mmCIF file of C-alpha atoms in Angstrom:
data_model
loop_
_atom_site.group_PDB
_atom_site.id
_atom_site.type_symbol
_atom_site.label_atom_id
_atom_site.label_comp_id
_atom_site.label_asym_id
_atom_site.label_seq_id
_atom_site.Cartn_x
_atom_site.Cartn_y
_atom_site.Cartn_z
ATOM 1 C CA MET A 1 121.163 147.724 79.417
ATOM 2 C CA LYS A 2 122.673 145.087 81.500
ATOM 3 C CA ILE A 3 121.304 141.737 83.003
ATOM 4 C CA ILE A 4 121.009 142.093 86.459
ATOM 5 C CA ASP A 5 119.528 138.538 87.555
ATOM 6 C CA VAL A 6 118.425 135.200 86.106
ATOM 7 C CA THR A 7 115.855 133.048 87.714
ATOM 8 C CA THR A 8 113.626 129.853 86.793
ATOM 9 C CA THR A 9 110.629 128.577 87.989
ATOM 10 C CA VAL A 10 109.483 125.200 87.670
ATOM 11 C CA VAL A 11 105.627 124.271 87.236
ATOM 12 C CA ASN A 12 104.706 120.820 87.460
ATOM 13 C CA ALA A 13 102.590 119.584 83.953
ATOM 14 C CA GLU A 14 102.005 116.156 84.804
ATOM 15 C CA MET A 15 103.688 114.236 82.182
ATOM 16 C CA ARG A 16 106.450 117.023 82.172
ATOM 17 C CA ASN A 17 107.936 119.970 84.269
ATOM 18 C CA TRP A 18 107.852 123.228 82.506
ATOM 19 C CA VAL A 19 110.819 125.383 83.385
ATOM 20 C CA PHE A 20 110.378 129.006 83.004
ATOM 21 C CA VAL A 21 113.442 131.371 82.919
ATOM 22 C CA LYS A 22 113.312 135.224 83.637
ATOM 23 C CA ILE A 23 115.754 137.604 82.887
ATOM 24 C CA ALA A 24 115.866 141.014 84.884
ATOM 25 C CA THR A 25 117.776 144.144 83.719
ATOM 26 C CA ASP A 26 119.107 147.295 85.516
ATOM 27 C CA GLN A 27 116.366 149.166 83.472
ATOM 28 C CA GLY A 28 113.272 147.704 84.805
ATOM 29 C CA LEU A 29 112.640 145.430 81.561
ATOM 30 C CA TYR A 30 112.561 141.701 81.989
ATOM 31 C CA GLY A 31 111.983 138.396 79.612
ATOM 32 C CA TRP A 32 110.312 135.173 79.712
ATOM 33 C CA GLY A 33 111.831 132.195 78.340
ATOM 34 C CA GLU A 34 111.182 128.196 78.531
ATOM 35 C CA ALA A 35 113.839 125.643 78.822
ATOM 36 C CA THR A 36 111.510 122.261 79.091
ATOM 37 C CA LEU A 37 113.350 119.160 78.930
ATOM 38 C CA GLU A 38 111.271 116.006 80.251
ATOM 39 C CA TRP A 39 113.097 113.723 82.716
ATOM 40 C CA LYS A 40 116.031 116.444 82.974
ATOM 41 C CA THR A 41 114.489 119.232 85.037
ATOM 42 C CA ARG A 42 116.766 119.613 87.577
ATOM 43 C CA ALA A 43 119.839 119.431 85.623
ATOM 44 C CA VAL A 44 118.572 121.851 83.268
ATOM 45 C CA VAL A 45 117.888 124.402 86.179
ATOM 46 C CA GLY A 46 121.548 123.701 87.460
ATOM 47 C CA ALA A 47 122.536 124.299 83.805
ATOM 48 C CA ILE A 48 120.714 127.427 83.807
ATOM 49 C CA ASP A 49 122.324 128.672 87.121
ATOM 50 C CA ASP A 50 125.944 127.289 85.904
ATOM 51 C CA LEU A 51 125.632 130.001 82.919
ATOM 52 C CA LYS A 52 124.126 132.977 84.704
ATOM 53 C CA PRO A 53 127.407 134.527 85.519
ATOM 54 C CA ILE A 54 128.212 134.762 82.318
ATOM 55 C CA LEU A 55 125.393 137.063 81.103
ATOM 56 C CA LEU A 56 125.410 139.050 84.443
ATOM 57 C CA GLY A 57 126.450 142.603 82.940
ATOM 58 C CA CYS A 58 125.814 141.736 79.525
ATOM 59 C CA ASP A 59 123.436 143.650 77.087
ATOM 60 C CA PRO A 60 120.563 141.551 76.692
ATOM 61 C CA ARG A 61 119.846 142.792 73.090
ATOM 62 C CA ASP A 62 123.326 141.250 71.811
ATOM 63 C CA ILE A 63 121.566 138.078 71.506
ATOM 64 C CA ARG A 64 124.018 136.408 69.269
ATOM 65 C CA GLN A 65 127.023 137.329 70.843
ATOM 66 C CA ASN A 66 125.647 136.258 74.388
ATOM 67 C CA VAL A 67 124.416 132.675 72.951
ATOM 68 C CA ARG A 68 127.752 132.599 71.451
ATOM 69 C CA ALA A 69 129.295 132.911 74.744
ATOM 70 C CA LEU A 70 127.082 130.792 76.692
ATOM 71 C CA VAL A 71 127.714 127.891 73.843
ATOM 72 C CA LYS A 72 131.524 128.658 73.725
ATOM 73 C CA HIS A 73 132.278 129.041 77.413
ATOM 74 C CA GLY A 74 133.397 125.768 78.242
ATOM 75 C CA PHE A 75 135.831 122.940 76.993
ATOM 76 C CA TRP A 76 132.804 120.335 76.662
ATOM 77 C CA LYS A 77 129.791 120.685 74.234
ATOM 78 C CA VAL A 78 126.856 121.374 76.211
ATOM 79 C CA GLY A 79 124.545 118.876 74.651
ATOM 80 C CA ALA A 80 120.936 118.401 75.131
ATOM 81 C CA ILE A 81 120.839 119.754 78.575
ATOM 82 C CA GLY A 82 122.848 122.819 78.144
ATOM 83 C CA MET A 83 121.280 123.870 74.846
ATOM 84 C CA THR A 84 117.821 123.542 76.334
ATOM 85 C CA ALA A 85 119.190 125.984 78.871
ATOM 86 C CA ILE A 86 120.489 128.224 76.276
ATOM 87 C CA SER A 87 117.138 127.987 74.335
ATOM 88 C CA GLY A 88 115.268 129.265 77.409
ATOM 89 C CA LEU A 89 117.831 132.187 78.078
ATOM 90 C CA GLU A 90 117.462 133.117 74.168
ATOM 91 C CA HIS A 91 113.777 133.226 74.221
ATOM 92 C CA ALA A 92 113.723 135.729 77.416
ATOM 93 C CA MET A 93 116.498 137.836 75.600
ATOM 94 C CA TRP A 94 114.157 138.343 72.625
ATOM 95 C CA ASP A 95 111.117 138.995 75.149
ATOM 96 C CA ILE A 96 113.396 141.833 76.098
ATOM 97 C CA PHE A 97 114.584 143.110 73.117
ATOM 98 C CA GLY A 98 111.184 143.463 71.510
ATOM 99 C CA LYS A 99 109.792 145.076 74.761
ATOM 100 C CA SER A 100 112.602 147.615 74.323
ATOM 101 C CA VAL A 101 111.644 148.913 71.182
ATOM 102 C CA GLY A 102 107.833 148.035 71.578
ATOM 103 C CA LEU A 103 107.732 145.436 68.797
ATOM 104 C CA PRO A 104 106.421 141.705 68.742
ATOM 105 C CA VAL A 105 109.376 139.336 68.279
ATOM 106 C CA TRP A 106 108.259 138.253 64.812
ATOM 107 C CA ARG A 107 108.959 141.779 63.672
ATOM 108 C CA LEU A 108 112.564 141.536 64.911
ATOM 109 C CA LEU A 109 112.969 137.790 63.036
ATOM 110 C CA GLY A 110 112.209 139.594 59.687
ATOM 111 C CA GLY A 111 108.597 140.332 59.759
ATOM 112 C CA LYS A 112 105.693 138.231 58.816
ATOM 113 C CA VAL A 113 105.596 135.834 55.535
ATOM 114 C CA ARG A 114 101.884 134.537 56.492
ATOM 115 C CA ASP A 115 98.595 136.220 57.882
ATOM 116 C CA ARG A 116 97.861 133.259 60.376
ATOM 117 C CA VAL A 117 99.686 129.909 61.374
ATOM 118 C CA ARG A 118 98.149 126.531 60.707
ATOM 119 C CA ILE A 119 98.239 124.263 64.042
ATOM 120 C CA TYR A 120 97.897 120.612 64.864
ATOM 121 C CA THR A 121 97.253 118.679 68.223
ATOM 122 C CA HIS A 122 97.893 115.751 70.142
ATOM 123 C CA LEU A 123 95.454 113.006 70.135
ATOM 124 C CA GLY A 124 94.019 113.091 73.478
ATOM 125 C CA LEU A 125 95.310 116.789 74.041
ATOM 126 C CA GLY A 126 97.708 116.751 77.193
ATOM 127 C CA ASP A 127 96.522 113.040 78.338
ATOM 128 C CA MET A 128 99.819 110.950 77.909
ATOM 129 C CA ARG A 129 97.898 108.042 78.046
ATOM 130 C CA ALA A 130 95.755 108.913 74.808
ATOM 131 C CA VAL A 131 99.190 109.665 73.174
ATOM 132 C CA TYR A 132 101.368 106.634 74.256
ATOM 133 C CA GLY A 133 98.974 103.939 75.586
ATOM 134 C CA ALA A 134 97.835 101.128 74.128
ATOM 135 C CA LEU A 135 96.775 101.376 70.646
ATOM 136 C CA GLU A 136 92.710 100.448 70.659
ATOM 137 C CA ALA A 137 91.267 101.762 67.506
ATOM 138 C CA ASP A 138 87.884 102.661 69.073
ATOM 139 C CA ARG A 139 88.966 104.717 71.740
ATOM 140 C CA LEU A 140 91.413 106.419 69.336
ATOM 141 C CA ALA A 141 88.829 107.217 66.884
ATOM 142 C CA ASP A 142 86.660 108.675 69.906
ATOM 143 C CA SER A 143 89.345 111.107 70.615
ATOM 144 C CA ALA A 144 89.849 112.214 67.344
ATOM 145 C CA ALA A 145 86.298 112.696 66.710
ATOM 146 C CA SER A 146 86.543 115.130 69.739
ATOM 147 C CA LEU A 147 89.251 116.952 68.679
ATOM 148 C CA VAL A 148 87.537 117.662 65.215
ATOM 149 C CA ALA A 149 84.378 118.809 67.287
ATOM 150 C CA LEU A 150 86.779 121.496 69.154
ATOM 151 C CA GLY A 151 87.942 122.997 65.667
ATOM 152 C CA TYR A 152 91.016 121.084 65.134
ATOM 153 C CA THR A 153 91.643 120.024 61.531
ATOM 154 C CA ALA A 154 94.996 118.034 62.017
ATOM 155 C CA PHE A 155 96.539 115.922 64.848
ATOM 156 C CA LYS A 156 99.378 113.640 65.727
ATOM 157 C CA VAL A 157 99.239 110.124 67.088
ATOM 158 C CA VAL A 158 101.716 107.629 68.486
ATOM 159 C CA LEU A 159 100.849 104.575 65.926
ATOM 160 C CA SER A 160 103.785 102.085 65.922
ATOM 161 C CA PRO A 161 104.006 99.419 68.544
ATOM 162 C CA TYR A 162 107.144 98.784 70.470
ATOM 163 C CA THR A 163 109.417 97.205 67.941
ATOM 164 C CA HIS A 164 112.813 95.512 67.792
ATOM 165 C CA HIS A 165 114.520 94.910 64.376
ATOM 166 C CA THR A 166 111.605 93.272 62.878
ATOM 167 C CA VAL A 167 107.870 93.687 62.969
ATOM 168 C CA THR A 168 105.577 91.177 63.427
ATOM 169 C CA GLY A 169 102.019 90.207 61.508
ATOM 170 C CA GLU A 170 100.117 91.363 64.694
ATOM 171 C CA GLY A 171 101.678 94.895 65.000
ATOM 172 C CA LEU A 172 101.393 95.443 61.239
ATOM 173 C CA ARG A 173 97.541 94.507 61.416
ATOM 174 C CA LEU A 174 97.204 96.875 64.581
ATOM 175 C CA VAL A 175 98.911 99.705 62.779
ATOM 176 C CA GLU A 176 96.840 99.265 59.752
ATOM 177 C CA THR A 177 93.499 98.600 61.614
ATOM 178 C CA THR A 178 94.192 101.938 63.926
ATOM 179 C CA MET A 179 94.845 104.006 61.145
ATOM 180 C CA ALA A 180 92.246 103.062 59.164
ATOM 181 C CA ALA A 181 89.629 103.859 61.649
ATOM 182 C CA LEU A 182 91.230 107.187 62.228
ATOM 183 C CA ARG A 183 90.917 107.860 58.738
ATOM 184 C CA ARG A 184 87.059 106.620 58.511
ATOM 185 C CA THR A 185 86.194 108.891 61.576
ATOM 186 C CA VAL A 186 87.682 111.997 60.636
ATOM 187 C CA GLY A 187 87.180 111.668 56.620
ATOM 188 C CA ASP A 188 89.417 112.932 54.076
ATOM 189 C CA ASP A 189 89.938 116.637 54.968
ATOM 190 C CA VAL A 190 91.650 116.189 58.508
ATOM 191 C CA GLU A 191 95.362 115.817 58.505
ATOM 192 C CA ILE A 192 97.042 112.927 60.281
ATOM 193 C CA MET A 193 100.478 112.865 61.329
ATOM 194 C CA LEU A 194 102.077 109.712 62.539
ATOM 195 C CA ASP A 195 104.879 109.582 65.111
ATOM 196 C CA PHE A 196 106.777 106.219 65.117
ATOM 197 C CA HIS A 197 108.643 107.655 68.106
ATOM 198 C CA GLY A 198 111.999 106.239 66.752
ATOM 199 C CA ARG A 199 110.687 102.830 67.826
ATOM 200 C CA PRO A 200 111.576 100.689 64.857
ATOM 201 C CA ALA A 201 115.299 99.646 65.480
ATOM 202 C CA SER A 202 116.020 99.208 61.604
ATOM 203 C CA ALA A 203 114.912 100.833 58.542
ATOM 204 C CA LYS A 204 112.901 97.548 56.939
ATOM 205 C CA ALA A 205 110.677 97.315 59.818
ATOM 206 C CA ALA A 206 110.044 101.005 59.750
ATOM 207 C CA LEU A 207 109.504 100.798 56.243
ATOM 208 C CA GLN A 208 106.847 97.852 56.822
ATOM 209 C CA TYR A 209 104.506 100.520 59.168
ATOM 210 C CA VAL A 210 105.014 103.009 56.523
ATOM 211 C CA ARG A 211 103.510 100.811 53.893
ATOM 212 C CA ALA A 212 100.920 99.820 56.117
ATOM 213 C CA VAL A 213 99.501 103.546 56.651
ATOM 214 C CA GLU A 214 100.238 104.992 53.416
ATOM 215 C CA PRO A 215 96.948 104.091 51.913
ATOM 216 C CA PHE A 216 95.389 106.362 54.451
ATOM 217 C CA ARG A 217 97.329 109.449 53.288
ATOM 218 C CA PRO A 218 99.338 110.759 56.509
ATOM 219 C CA MET A 219 100.294 114.011 56.188
ATOM 220 C CA PHE A 220 103.989 112.725 57.596
ATOM 221 C CA VAL A 221 105.608 110.167 59.592
ATOM 222 C CA GLU A 222 107.859 111.521 62.080
ATOM 223 C CA GLU A 223 110.829 109.601 63.499
ATOM 224 C CA PRO A 224 110.491 106.631 61.777
ATOM 225 C CA ILE A 225 113.828 105.471 63.167
ATOM 226 C CA GLN A 226 116.292 106.839 65.841
ATOM 227 C CA PRO A 227 118.234 110.078 65.289
ATOM 228 C CA GLY A 228 121.506 109.421 64.142
ATOM 229 C CA ASP A 229 121.347 107.131 61.388
ATOM 230 C CA VAL A 230 121.192 109.653 58.475
ATOM 231 C CA GLN A 231 121.790 106.305 55.891
ATOM 232 C CA SER A 232 118.729 104.602 57.119
ATOM 233 C CA LEU A 233 116.530 107.438 57.492
ATOM 234 C CA ALA A 234 117.698 108.458 53.578
ATOM 235 C CA GLU A 235 116.650 104.774 52.639
ATOM 236 C CA ILE A 236 113.288 105.467 54.344
ATOM 237 C CA LYS A 237 112.538 108.518 52.576
ATOM 238 C CA ARG A 238 113.453 107.188 49.057
ATOM 239 C CA ALA A 239 111.115 104.200 49.672
ATOM 240 C CA ALA A 240 108.285 106.105 51.094
ATOM 241 C CA VAL A 241 105.227 107.717 49.382
ATOM 242 C CA CYS A 242 104.193 109.912 52.387
ATOM 243 C CA PRO A 243 106.479 112.779 53.679
ATOM 244 C CA ILE A 244 109.072 111.437 56.421
ATOM 245 C CA ALA A 245 109.962 114.104 59.072
ATOM 246 C CA THR A 246 112.502 114.006 62.302
ATOM 247 C CA GLY A 247 114.274 116.403 64.382
ATOM 248 C CA GLU A 248 112.873 116.742 67.699
ATOM 249 C CA ARG A 249 115.999 115.356 69.312
ATOM 250 C CA LEU A 250 118.292 117.148 67.137
ATOM 251 C CA ILE A 251 120.564 119.808 68.925
ATOM 252 C CA GLY A 252 121.762 122.902 66.763
ATOM 253 C CA HIS A 253 122.297 123.391 63.237
ATOM 254 C CA ASP A 254 125.521 121.058 63.353
ATOM 255 C CA GLU A 255 123.290 118.023 64.066
ATOM 256 C CA PHE A 256 120.285 118.977 61.217
ATOM 257 C CA GLU A 257 122.887 119.645 58.330
ATOM 258 C CA PRO A 258 123.610 115.849 57.666
ATOM 259 C CA VAL A 259 120.132 115.285 57.234
ATOM 260 C CA ILE A 260 119.454 118.240 54.964
ATOM 261 C CA ALA A 261 122.681 117.574 53.134
ATOM 262 C CA ALA A 262 121.584 114.060 52.403
ATOM 263 C CA ARG A 263 117.835 115.329 51.701
ATOM 264 C CA ALA A 264 116.889 112.462 54.122
ATOM 265 C CA VAL A 265 113.408 113.963 55.114
ATOM 266 C CA ASP A 266 110.726 115.989 53.612
ATOM 267 C CA ILE A 267 110.528 117.936 56.694
ATOM 268 C CA VAL A 268 112.676 119.118 59.864
ATOM 269 C CA GLN A 269 111.234 119.453 63.268
ATOM 270 C CA PRO A 270 113.716 121.489 65.417
ATOM 271 C CA ASP A 271 112.329 122.190 68.880
ATOM 272 C CA LEU A 272 112.747 125.760 69.915
ATOM 273 C CA ASN A 273 113.216 124.688 73.298
ATOM 274 C CA HIS A 274 116.418 122.451 72.514
ATOM 275 C CA CYS A 275 117.932 123.394 69.293
ATOM 276 C CA GLY A 276 119.616 126.553 70.632
ATOM 277 C CA GLY A 277 116.660 129.175 70.199
ATOM 278 C CA LEU A 278 115.097 131.300 67.701
ATOM 279 C CA LEU A 279 118.454 132.423 65.858
ATOM 280 C CA GLU A 280 119.728 128.687 65.433
ATOM 281 C CA ALA A 281 116.035 127.652 64.519
ATOM 282 C CA GLN A 282 116.035 130.273 61.510
ATOM 283 C CA ALA A 283 119.652 129.052 60.229
ATOM 284 C CA ILE A 284 118.349 125.491 60.416
ATOM 285 C CA ALA A 285 115.228 126.583 58.447
ATOM 286 C CA ALA A 286 117.211 128.433 56.021
ATOM 287 C CA ALA A 287 119.550 125.826 55.455
ATOM 288 C CA ALA A 288 116.291 123.207 54.861
ATOM 289 C CA SER A 289 114.796 125.675 52.613
ATOM 290 C CA VAL A 290 117.528 125.254 50.161
ATOM 291 C CA ALA A 291 116.740 121.893 50.100
ATOM 292 C CA ASN A 292 113.391 122.309 49.485
ATOM 293 C CA ILE A 293 112.485 120.811 53.085
ATOM 294 C CA GLY A 294 109.805 122.069 55.055
ATOM 295 C CA VAL A 295 109.858 122.944 58.736
ATOM 296 C CA ALA A 296 107.190 121.865 61.511
ATOM 297 C CA PRO A 297 108.717 122.511 64.946
ATOM 298 C CA HIS A 298 108.001 120.086 67.605
ATOM 299 C CA ASN A 299 106.435 121.434 70.723
ATOM 300 C CA PRO A 300 104.593 119.310 73.302
ATOM 301 C CA ASN A 301 105.820 122.168 76.083
ATOM 302 C CA GLY A 302 104.652 124.906 77.866
ATOM 303 C CA PRO A 303 102.987 128.516 77.179
ATOM 304 C CA ILE A 304 106.186 130.279 76.711
ATOM 305 C CA ALA A 305 107.254 127.603 74.119
ATOM 306 C CA ALA A 306 104.244 128.136 72.649
ATOM 307 C CA ALA A 307 104.778 131.967 72.354
ATOM 308 C CA ALA A 308 108.080 131.249 70.855
ATOM 309 C CA ALA A 309 106.570 128.725 68.364
ATOM 310 C CA LEU A 310 103.907 131.250 67.271
ATOM 311 C CA HIS A 311 106.632 134.255 66.534
ATOM 312 C CA PHE A 312 108.866 131.747 64.374
ATOM 313 C CA ALA A 313 106.233 130.658 62.604
ATOM 314 C CA VAL A 314 105.175 134.102 61.412
ATOM 315 C CA ALA A 315 108.350 134.945 60.121
ATOM 316 C CA THR A 316 109.503 131.511 58.473
ATOM 317 C CA PRO A 317 108.756 131.165 54.760
ATOM 318 C CA ASN A 318 109.041 127.477 54.597
ATOM 319 C CA HIS A 319 107.301 126.790 58.086
ATOM 320 C CA VAL A 320 104.336 123.846 57.094
ATOM 321 C CA ILE A 321 102.469 123.516 60.332
ATOM 322 C CA GLN A 322 102.803 123.977 64.355
ATOM 323 C CA GLU A 323 102.651 121.508 66.807
ATOM 324 C CA VAL A 324 100.648 122.729 69.902
ATOM 325 C CA MET A 325 99.785 121.338 73.383
ATOM 326 C CA ASP A 326 97.436 123.883 74.411
ATOM 327 C CA LYS A 327 95.484 123.437 77.772
ATOM 328 C CA SER A 328 97.455 120.293 78.342
ATOM 329 C CA VAL A 329 96.521 120.518 82.212
ATOM 330 C CA PRO A 330 93.780 122.335 83.930
ATOM 331 C CA TRP A 331 96.207 125.172 85.276
ATOM 332 C CA TYR A 332 97.457 125.783 81.735
ATOM 333 C CA ASP A 333 95.999 129.391 81.762
ATOM 334 C CA GLU A 334 96.125 129.856 85.246
ATOM 335 C CA VAL A 335 100.043 130.398 85.362
ATOM 336 C CA LEU A 336 99.624 133.043 82.663
ATOM 337 C CA VAL A 337 98.630 136.780 83.275
ATOM 338 C CA GLN A 338 99.203 137.269 79.255
ATOM 339 C CA THR A 339 99.469 135.277 76.213
ATOM 340 C CA PRO A 340 100.243 135.737 72.644
ATOM 341 C CA VAL A 341 98.504 132.686 71.600
ATOM 342 C CA ARG A 342 94.912 133.091 70.099
ATOM 343 C CA ARG A 343 93.354 129.991 68.420
ATOM 344 C CA GLU A 344 90.560 130.344 66.162
ATOM 345 C CA GLY A 345 89.662 126.796 64.632
ATOM 346 C CA ALA A 346 92.773 125.353 62.910
ATOM 347 C CA TRP A 347 94.776 128.544 63.183
ATOM 348 C CA TRP A 348 97.058 131.076 65.647
ATOM 349 C CA LEU A 349 96.327 134.421 64.763
ATOM 350 C CA LEU A 350 99.079 136.708 64.745
ATOM 351 C CA PRO A 351 100.167 138.602 67.871
ATOM 352 C CA ASP A 352 100.945 142.082 68.364
ATOM 353 C CA ALA A 353 102.013 142.749 71.961
ATOM 354 C CA PRO A 354 105.636 143.629 72.383
ATOM 355 C CA GLY A 355 108.451 141.270 72.798
ATOM 356 C CA MET A 356 106.884 137.418 73.203
ATOM 357 C CA GLY A 357 103.764 139.007 74.549
ATOM 358 C CA ILE A 358 103.889 136.682 77.693
ATOM 359 C CA GLU A 359 103.257 137.551 81.305
ATOM 360 C CA VAL A 360 103.301 134.930 83.911
ATOM 361 C CA ASP A 361 101.426 134.662 87.348
ATOM 362 C CA GLU A 362 104.273 133.720 89.357
ATOM 363 C CA ALA A 363 102.504 133.333 92.465
ATOM 364 C CA ALA A 364 100.148 130.987 90.589
ATOM 365 C CA ALA A 365 102.871 129.223 89.376
ATOM 366 C CA ALA A 366 104.247 128.488 92.562
ATOM 367 C CA ARG A 367 101.270 126.534 93.520
ATOM 368 C CA HIS A 368 102.340 123.701 91.308
ATOM 369 C CA PRO A 369 105.926 123.145 92.016
ATOM 370 C CA PHE A 370 108.000 120.162 90.531
ATOM 371 C CA GLU A 371 107.039 116.540 90.479
ATOM 372 C CA GLN A 372 109.021 113.600 89.403
ATOM 373 C CA GLU A 373 107.694 112.699 86.069
ATOM 374 C CA VAL A 374 106.322 109.032 85.114
ATOM 375 C CA PHE A 375 109.070 107.248 83.617
ATOM 376 C CA ALA A 376 106.954 105.692 80.780
ATOM 377 C CA SER A 377 110.007 104.847 78.761
ATOM 378 C CA LEU A 378 110.174 101.788 81.352
ATOM 379 C CA GLU A 379 107.211 100.283 79.687
ATOM 380 C CA ALA A 380 109.217 99.560 76.127
ATOM 381 C CA VAL A 381 109.968 96.094 77.001
ATOM 382 C CA MET A 382 109.686 92.908 74.657
ATOM 383 C CA ASP A 383 108.024 89.792 75.682
ATOM 384 C CA ASP A 384 111.547 88.186 76.199
ATOM 385 C CA GLY A 385 112.483 91.358 78.434
ATOM 386 C CA THR A 386 114.341 93.009 75.887
ATOM 387 C CA ILE A 387 114.595 96.943 76.481
ATOM 388 C CA VAL A 388 113.745 98.832 73.456
ATOM 389 C CA ASP A 389 112.958 102.445 72.253
ATOM 390 C CA TRP A 390 110.247 104.064 73.596
#
């Protein structure tokens, strides 16, 4: 079996553009992957075009060897854009491999270690304003109640205001009041995850926010500080009572290893669209397992990313919970002919279709072409004009 073509389809999903990758073979089999990276859509598509000649003529089932060729092909490291492109290509190769042997991908990853997969969604589902907008306790509480009514028992919200190196009394009160309103609305049995989005510019600022929310038992606090500062992250983790998580912006096992070695978090969050694919995510999860660290993959992306996350979760022992962004736009299901993702309340059920189990309606996808994403991060400005982290 040989790869004869690699193509991409960009599908606008309002806050982001999904990048679907299709690999075709000389035996009629083809595979789908996803390489979505916000605000870098055209760069990722270009990277896939650049990488395509390396794969032409290769057997798509030689996944590890093909990925090594893609990663090591040039003098320069591939970075987030290149690794996102490679992740999408790797997903598509797994899809072909599964189809070629008539088995779902999770079987090829080692088989199931659970009977269903626990999930959580974003407050407001796909509404960016509900996730990143102003912190209004009553509005957010209403959104939380709506999610619980839909059967979800866990959700995530961005709760920290834009912050520089120190916090303000107003900011702390806002975080505490909002978290209290959410907990009061949903009760003690619904899990709330808090994404600080790397907004605090110092460990002390992050810890003050953590202290404000800890009485309300968050399941975990995500990205309390910008990625790369392992020492500060470890300081936050040691001082915190609630679990600390990070990893959505770390690329490959190499970038996760210092965090894992320092025991700087309780949960790692590789994004299967960016970290290098399923094989690389398995390596990250295995290293985390040795350090007694759980895995909760990041995934605010499209339907093929959801399928990849489902197969990974089924086969990963230290998987904790899976982020989902289902139905994030009205045409979420329109672009699909088939999906392996079946939700039953707060759970995803195990898929049984060969490969990833995804089939894309390419004509429907073409009706939602690329649109420029909103640069919401430009709103991250302090009163004096200082640009801070979004």
